[in-house]
mmCIF file of C-alpha atoms in Angstrom:
data_model
loop_
_atom_site.group_PDB
_atom_site.id
_atom_site.type_symbol
_atom_site.label_atom_id
_atom_site.label_comp_id
_atom_site.label_asym_id
_atom_site.label_seq_id
_atom_site.Cartn_x
_atom_site.Cartn_y
_atom_site.Cartn_z
ATOM 1 C CA MET R 1 0.000 0.000 0.000
ATOM 2 C CA PRO R 2 1.448 3.443 -0.872
ATOM 3 C CA LYS R 3 2.940 5.180 2.164
ATOM 4 C CA ILE R 4 0.885 8.350 1.689
ATOM 5 C CA ILE R 5 -2.366 6.342 1.767
ATOM 6 C CA LEU R 6 -1.204 4.450 4.852
ATOM 7 C CA GLN R 7 -0.353 7.763 6.568
ATOM 8 C CA LYS R 8 -3.788 9.185 5.768
ATOM 9 C CA LEU R 9 -5.451 6.054 7.116
ATOM 10 C CA GLN R 10 -3.358 6.262 10.297
ATOM 11 C CA ASN R 11 -4.490 9.869 10.824
ATOM 12 C CA ASP R 12 -8.172 9.128 10.202
ATOM 13 C CA LYS R 13 -10.031 9.179 13.527
ATOM 14 C CA ASN R 14 -12.951 7.229 12.030
ATOM 15 C CA ILE R 15 -10.891 4.081 11.499
ATOM 16 C CA PRO R 16 -10.617 1.789 14.549
ATOM 17 C CA GLU R 17 -7.104 1.365 15.951
ATOM 18 C CA GLU R 18 -7.091 -2.415 15.437
ATOM 19 C CA ILE R 19 -7.754 -1.939 11.708
ATOM 20 C CA LYS R 20 -4.998 0.697 11.484
ATOM 21 C CA LYS R 21 -2.588 -1.694 13.188
ATOM 22 C CA GLU R 22 -3.528 -4.560 10.877
ATOM 23 C CA LEU R 23 -3.161 -2.377 7.755
ATOM 24 C CA SER R 24 0.177 -1.123 9.007
ATOM 25 C CA GLU R 25 1.484 -4.634 9.649
ATOM 26 C CA ASN R 26 -0.077 -6.548 6.762
ATOM 27 C CA GLY R 27 -0.985 -3.921 4.170
ATOM 28 C CA ILE R 28 -3.724 -4.673 1.707
ATOM 29 C CA GLU R 29 -3.700 -8.417 2.481
ATOM 30 C CA THR R 30 -5.862 -7.487 5.493
ATOM 31 C CA ILE R 31 -8.794 -6.526 3.297
ATOM 32 C CA LYS R 32 -11.671 -8.955 3.031
ATOM 33 C CA THR R 33 -14.507 -8.781 0.545
ATOM 34 C CA LYS R 34 -18.009 -10.147 0.879
ATOM 35 C CA HIS R 35 -19.745 -12.215 -1.754
ATOM 36 C CA TYR R 36 -23.307 -13.443 -1.900
ATOM 37 C CA LEU R 37 -23.846 -17.036 -0.878
ATOM 38 C CA PHE R 38 -26.589 -18.628 -2.957
ATOM 39 C CA GLU R 39 -28.767 -21.648 -2.397
ATOM 40 C CA ASN R 40 -31.205 -22.613 -5.176
ATOM 41 C CA GLU R 41 -30.847 -19.172 -6.787
ATOM 42 C CA ASN R 42 -31.773 -17.459 -3.508
ATOM 43 C CA ILE R 43 -29.387 -15.380 -1.473
ATOM 44 C CA LYS R 44 -28.640 -17.355 1.660
ATOM 45 C CA GLY R 45 -26.143 -14.903 3.133
ATOM 46 C CA PHE R 46 -22.616 -13.697 2.607
ATOM 47 C CA ILE R 47 -19.190 -15.285 2.577
ATOM 48 C CA ASP R 48 -15.887 -13.507 3.285
ATOM 49 C CA PHE R 49 -13.085 -13.706 0.748
ATOM 50 C CA ASN R 50 -9.495 -12.862 1.522
ATOM 51 C CA ILE R 51 -8.118 -10.399 -1.003
ATOM 52 C CA LYS R 52 -5.569 -12.986 -2.191
ATOM 53 C CA ASP R 53 -8.497 -15.157 -3.372
ATOM 54 C CA GLU R 54 -10.029 -12.377 -5.480
ATOM 55 C CA SER R 55 -9.562 -11.900 -9.209
ATOM 56 C CA GLU R 56 -6.662 -9.807 -10.449
ATOM 57 C CA GLY R 57 -9.133 -7.121 -11.546
ATOM 58 C CA THR R 58 -10.684 -6.849 -8.073
ATOM 59 C CA LYS R 59 -7.229 -6.679 -6.464
ATOM 60 C CA LYS R 60 -6.169 -3.996 -8.901
ATOM 61 C CA LEU R 61 -9.328 -1.982 -8.285
ATOM 62 C CA ILE R 62 -8.931 -2.164 -4.501
ATOM 63 C CA LYS R 63 -5.335 -0.955 -4.815
ATOM 64 C CA LEU R 64 -6.172 1.705 -7.402
ATOM 65 C CA ILE R 65 -9.125 3.452 -5.748
ATOM 66 C CA PRO R 66 -7.161 4.909 -2.785
ATOM 67 C CA ILE R 67 -4.471 6.123 -5.187
ATOM 68 C CA LEU R 68 -7.082 7.831 -7.392
ATOM 69 C CA ILE R 69 -8.720 9.424 -4.341
ATOM 70 C CA ASP R 70 -5.346 10.668 -3.112
ATOM 71 C CA THR R 71 -4.555 12.061 -6.576
ATOM 72 C CA ILE R 72 -7.826 14.008 -6.595
ATOM 73 C CA MET R 73 -7.503 15.244 -3.022
ATOM 74 C CA SER R 74 -3.881 16.337 -3.371
ATOM 75 C CA GLU R 75 -4.369 17.730 -6.902
ATOM 76 C CA LYS R 76 -1.558 15.655 -8.377
ATOM 77 C CA THR R 77 -0.910 13.918 -11.670
ATOM 78 C CA LEU R 78 -1.180 10.135 -11.788
ATOM 79 C CA ILE R 79 0.417 8.129 -14.599
ATOM 80 C CA ILE R 80 -0.465 4.463 -15.146
ATOM 81 C CA ASP R 81 0.820 2.285 -17.967
ATOM 82 C CA GLU R 82 -1.701 -0.175 -19.419
ATOM 83 C CA ILE R 83 -4.456 0.559 -16.934
ATOM 84 C CA ASP R 84 -6.728 -1.894 -18.719
ATOM 85 C CA ASN R 85 -4.774 -4.969 -17.564
ATOM 86 C CA SER R 86 -7.233 -7.216 -15.695
ATOM 87 C CA LEU R 87 -10.028 -4.603 -15.735
ATOM 88 C CA HIS R 88 -13.315 -5.127 -17.567
ATOM 89 C CA THR R 89 -14.070 -2.473 -20.197
ATOM 90 C CA LEU R 90 -17.187 -1.244 -18.374
ATOM 91 C CA LEU R 91 -15.271 -0.972 -15.118
ATOM 92 C CA LEU R 92 -12.490 0.953 -16.838
ATOM 93 C CA LYS R 93 -14.977 3.354 -18.454
ATOM 94 C CA ASN R 94 -16.702 3.979 -15.130
ATOM 95 C CA LEU R 95 -13.407 4.474 -13.326
ATOM 96 C CA ILE R 96 -12.255 7.060 -15.869
ATOM 97 C CA ASN R 97 -15.636 8.766 -15.831
ATOM 98 C CA TRP R 98 -15.624 8.861 -12.011
ATOM 99 C CA PHE R 99 -12.159 10.448 -11.991
ATOM 100 C CA VAL R 100 -13.124 13.068 -14.576
ATOM 101 C CA LYS R 101 -16.298 14.014 -12.676
ATOM 102 C CA ASN R 102 -14.555 14.273 -9.295
ATOM 103 C CA SER R 103 -11.292 15.871 -10.323
ATOM 104 C CA GLN R 104 -10.904 19.612 -10.592
ATOM 105 C CA LYS R 105 -7.145 20.155 -10.780
ATOM 106 C CA SER R 106 -5.751 16.624 -10.909
ATOM 107 C CA GLN R 107 -4.630 14.842 -14.018
ATOM 108 C CA PHE R 108 -4.868 11.163 -14.899
ATOM 109 C CA ILE R 109 -2.573 10.019 -17.695
ATOM 110 C CA PHE R 110 -2.808 6.393 -18.754
ATOM 111 C CA THR R 111 -2.050 4.080 -21.618
ATOM 112 C CA THR R 112 -4.466 1.389 -22.716
ATOM 113 C CA HIS R 113 -5.043 -1.160 -25.426
ATOM 114 C CA ASP R 114 -8.772 -1.140 -24.658
ATOM 115 C CA LEU R 115 -10.125 0.778 -27.621
ATOM 116 C CA ASN R 116 -13.702 0.495 -26.365
ATOM 117 C CA ILE R 117 -13.237 3.537 -24.148
ATOM 118 C CA LEU R 118 -13.210 5.583 -27.356
ATOM 119 C CA ASP R 119 -16.871 4.891 -28.088
ATOM 120 C CA LYS R 120 -17.989 7.314 -25.365
ATOM 121 C CA PRO R 121 -17.010 10.812 -26.458
ATOM 122 C CA GLU R 122 -18.411 12.285 -23.236
ATOM 123 C CA ILE R 123 -15.687 10.547 -21.191
ATOM 124 C CA LEU R 124 -12.605 11.883 -22.972
ATOM 125 C CA ARG R 125 -12.297 15.079 -24.990
ATOM 126 C CA ARG R 126 -10.569 14.835 -28.363
ATOM 127 C CA ASP R 127 -7.554 16.774 -27.093
ATOM 128 C CA GLU R 128 -7.167 14.167 -24.328
ATOM 129 C CA ILE R 129 -6.841 11.246 -26.752
ATOM 130 C CA TRP R 130 -3.343 10.533 -28.011
ATOM 131 C CA PHE R 131 -2.067 7.753 -30.235
ATOM 132 C CA VAL R 132 1.274 5.997 -30.538
ATOM 133 C CA SER R 133 2.289 4.677 -33.903
ATOM 134 C CA LYS R 134 5.495 2.879 -34.802
ATOM 135 C CA ASN R 135 7.429 4.260 -37.749
ATOM 136 C CA GLN R 136 8.387 1.054 -39.565
ATOM 137 C CA LYS R 137 11.091 2.611 -41.725
ATOM 138 C CA TYR R 138 13.103 4.127 -38.892
ATOM 139 C CA GLU R 139 11.700 1.978 -36.051
ATOM 140 C CA TYR R 140 10.702 4.669 -33.590
ATOM 141 C CA SER R 141 7.372 5.533 -32.044
ATOM 142 C CA GLU R 142 5.444 8.685 -32.847
ATOM 143 C CA LEU R 143 3.005 10.307 -30.418
ATOM 144 C CA TYR R 144 0.199 12.506 -31.744
ATOM 145 C CA SER R 145 -3.179 13.799 -30.637
ATOM 146 C CA LEU R 146 -6.598 13.104 -32.121
ATOM 147 C CA ILE R 147 -7.070 16.883 -32.252
ATOM 148 C CA GLU R 148 -4.526 16.970 -35.113
ATOM 149 C CA PHE R 149 -7.144 15.317 -37.321
ATOM 150 C CA ASN R 150 -9.820 17.602 -38.694
ATOM 151 C CA ILE R 151 -12.819 15.352 -38.104
ATOM 152 C CA ARG R 152 -16.510 15.960 -37.573
ATOM 153 C CA LYS R 153 -17.886 16.102 -34.021
ATOM 154 C CA ASP R 154 -20.152 13.121 -34.714
ATOM 155 C CA LYS R 155 -17.327 10.968 -36.102
ATOM 156 C CA ASN R 156 -17.126 7.529 -34.480
ATOM 157 C CA ILE R 157 -13.548 7.546 -33.236
ATOM 158 C CA LEU R 158 -13.479 3.839 -32.453
ATOM 159 C CA LYS R 159 -14.590 2.831 -35.958
ATOM 160 C CA GLY R 160 -12.152 5.282 -37.532
ATOM 161 C CA LEU R 161 -9.268 3.959 -35.466
ATOM 162 C CA LEU R 162 -10.085 0.349 -36.321
ATOM 163 C CA LYS R 163 -10.144 1.293 -40.023
ATOM 164 C CA GLY R 164 -6.673 2.822 -39.666
ATOM 165 C CA GLU R 165 -7.804 6.406 -40.269
ATOM 166 C CA PHE R 166 -5.670 7.685 -37.386
ATOM 167 C CA GLY R 167 -2.748 5.294 -37.700
ATOM 168 C CA ALA R 168 -1.776 3.657 -34.413
ATOM 169 C CA ILE R 169 -2.735 0.173 -35.526
ATOM 170 C CA PRO R 170 -0.448 -2.826 -35.315
ATOM 171 C CA ILE R 171 1.198 -4.081 -38.444
ATOM 172 C CA ILE R 172 0.192 -7.699 -38.677
ATOM 173 C CA ASP R 173 2.084 -9.835 -41.126
ATOM 174 C CA ASN R 174 0.320 -12.763 -42.689
ATOM 175 C CA MET R 175 0.014 -15.078 -39.703
ATOM 176 C CA GLU R 176 -0.744 -18.086 -41.860
ATOM 177 C CA SER R 177 2.744 -18.285 -43.297
#
């Protein structure tokens, strides 16, 4: 757990001392989640899961949320490479949307291979979308913004990207040979 988050938790008077001690000693492994327990399609109760038994996406989300909150509260910039690893597309979209709605002066910079986030123009402005394309002749990467393309407001960015209209698509040799 990041030290700054641990310090904020230690200073929070609403958190019981035994939980603070456990977090301090064991970090995030202390966290337990609750899942529904079903019997014949009816909810029978709940069962506790240790965080180590959760999916990679759930673990990532539990680790990421305090960092995002701290970024917003301290008005910092957060940079995450390949944020989409282990996160469902809908979860990723909601996480980005939540950050945008709650952040005034903070910045969230991330890379992703999940192109589906481009189908919601209300989440990211065109000047916030950047592409990386490999120059095959000289073998270097080029970084450029969607804003550099003079496209209509109603243009489907996802479809255009998949058609190669903005570059930034992998060069796939014939895989059958």
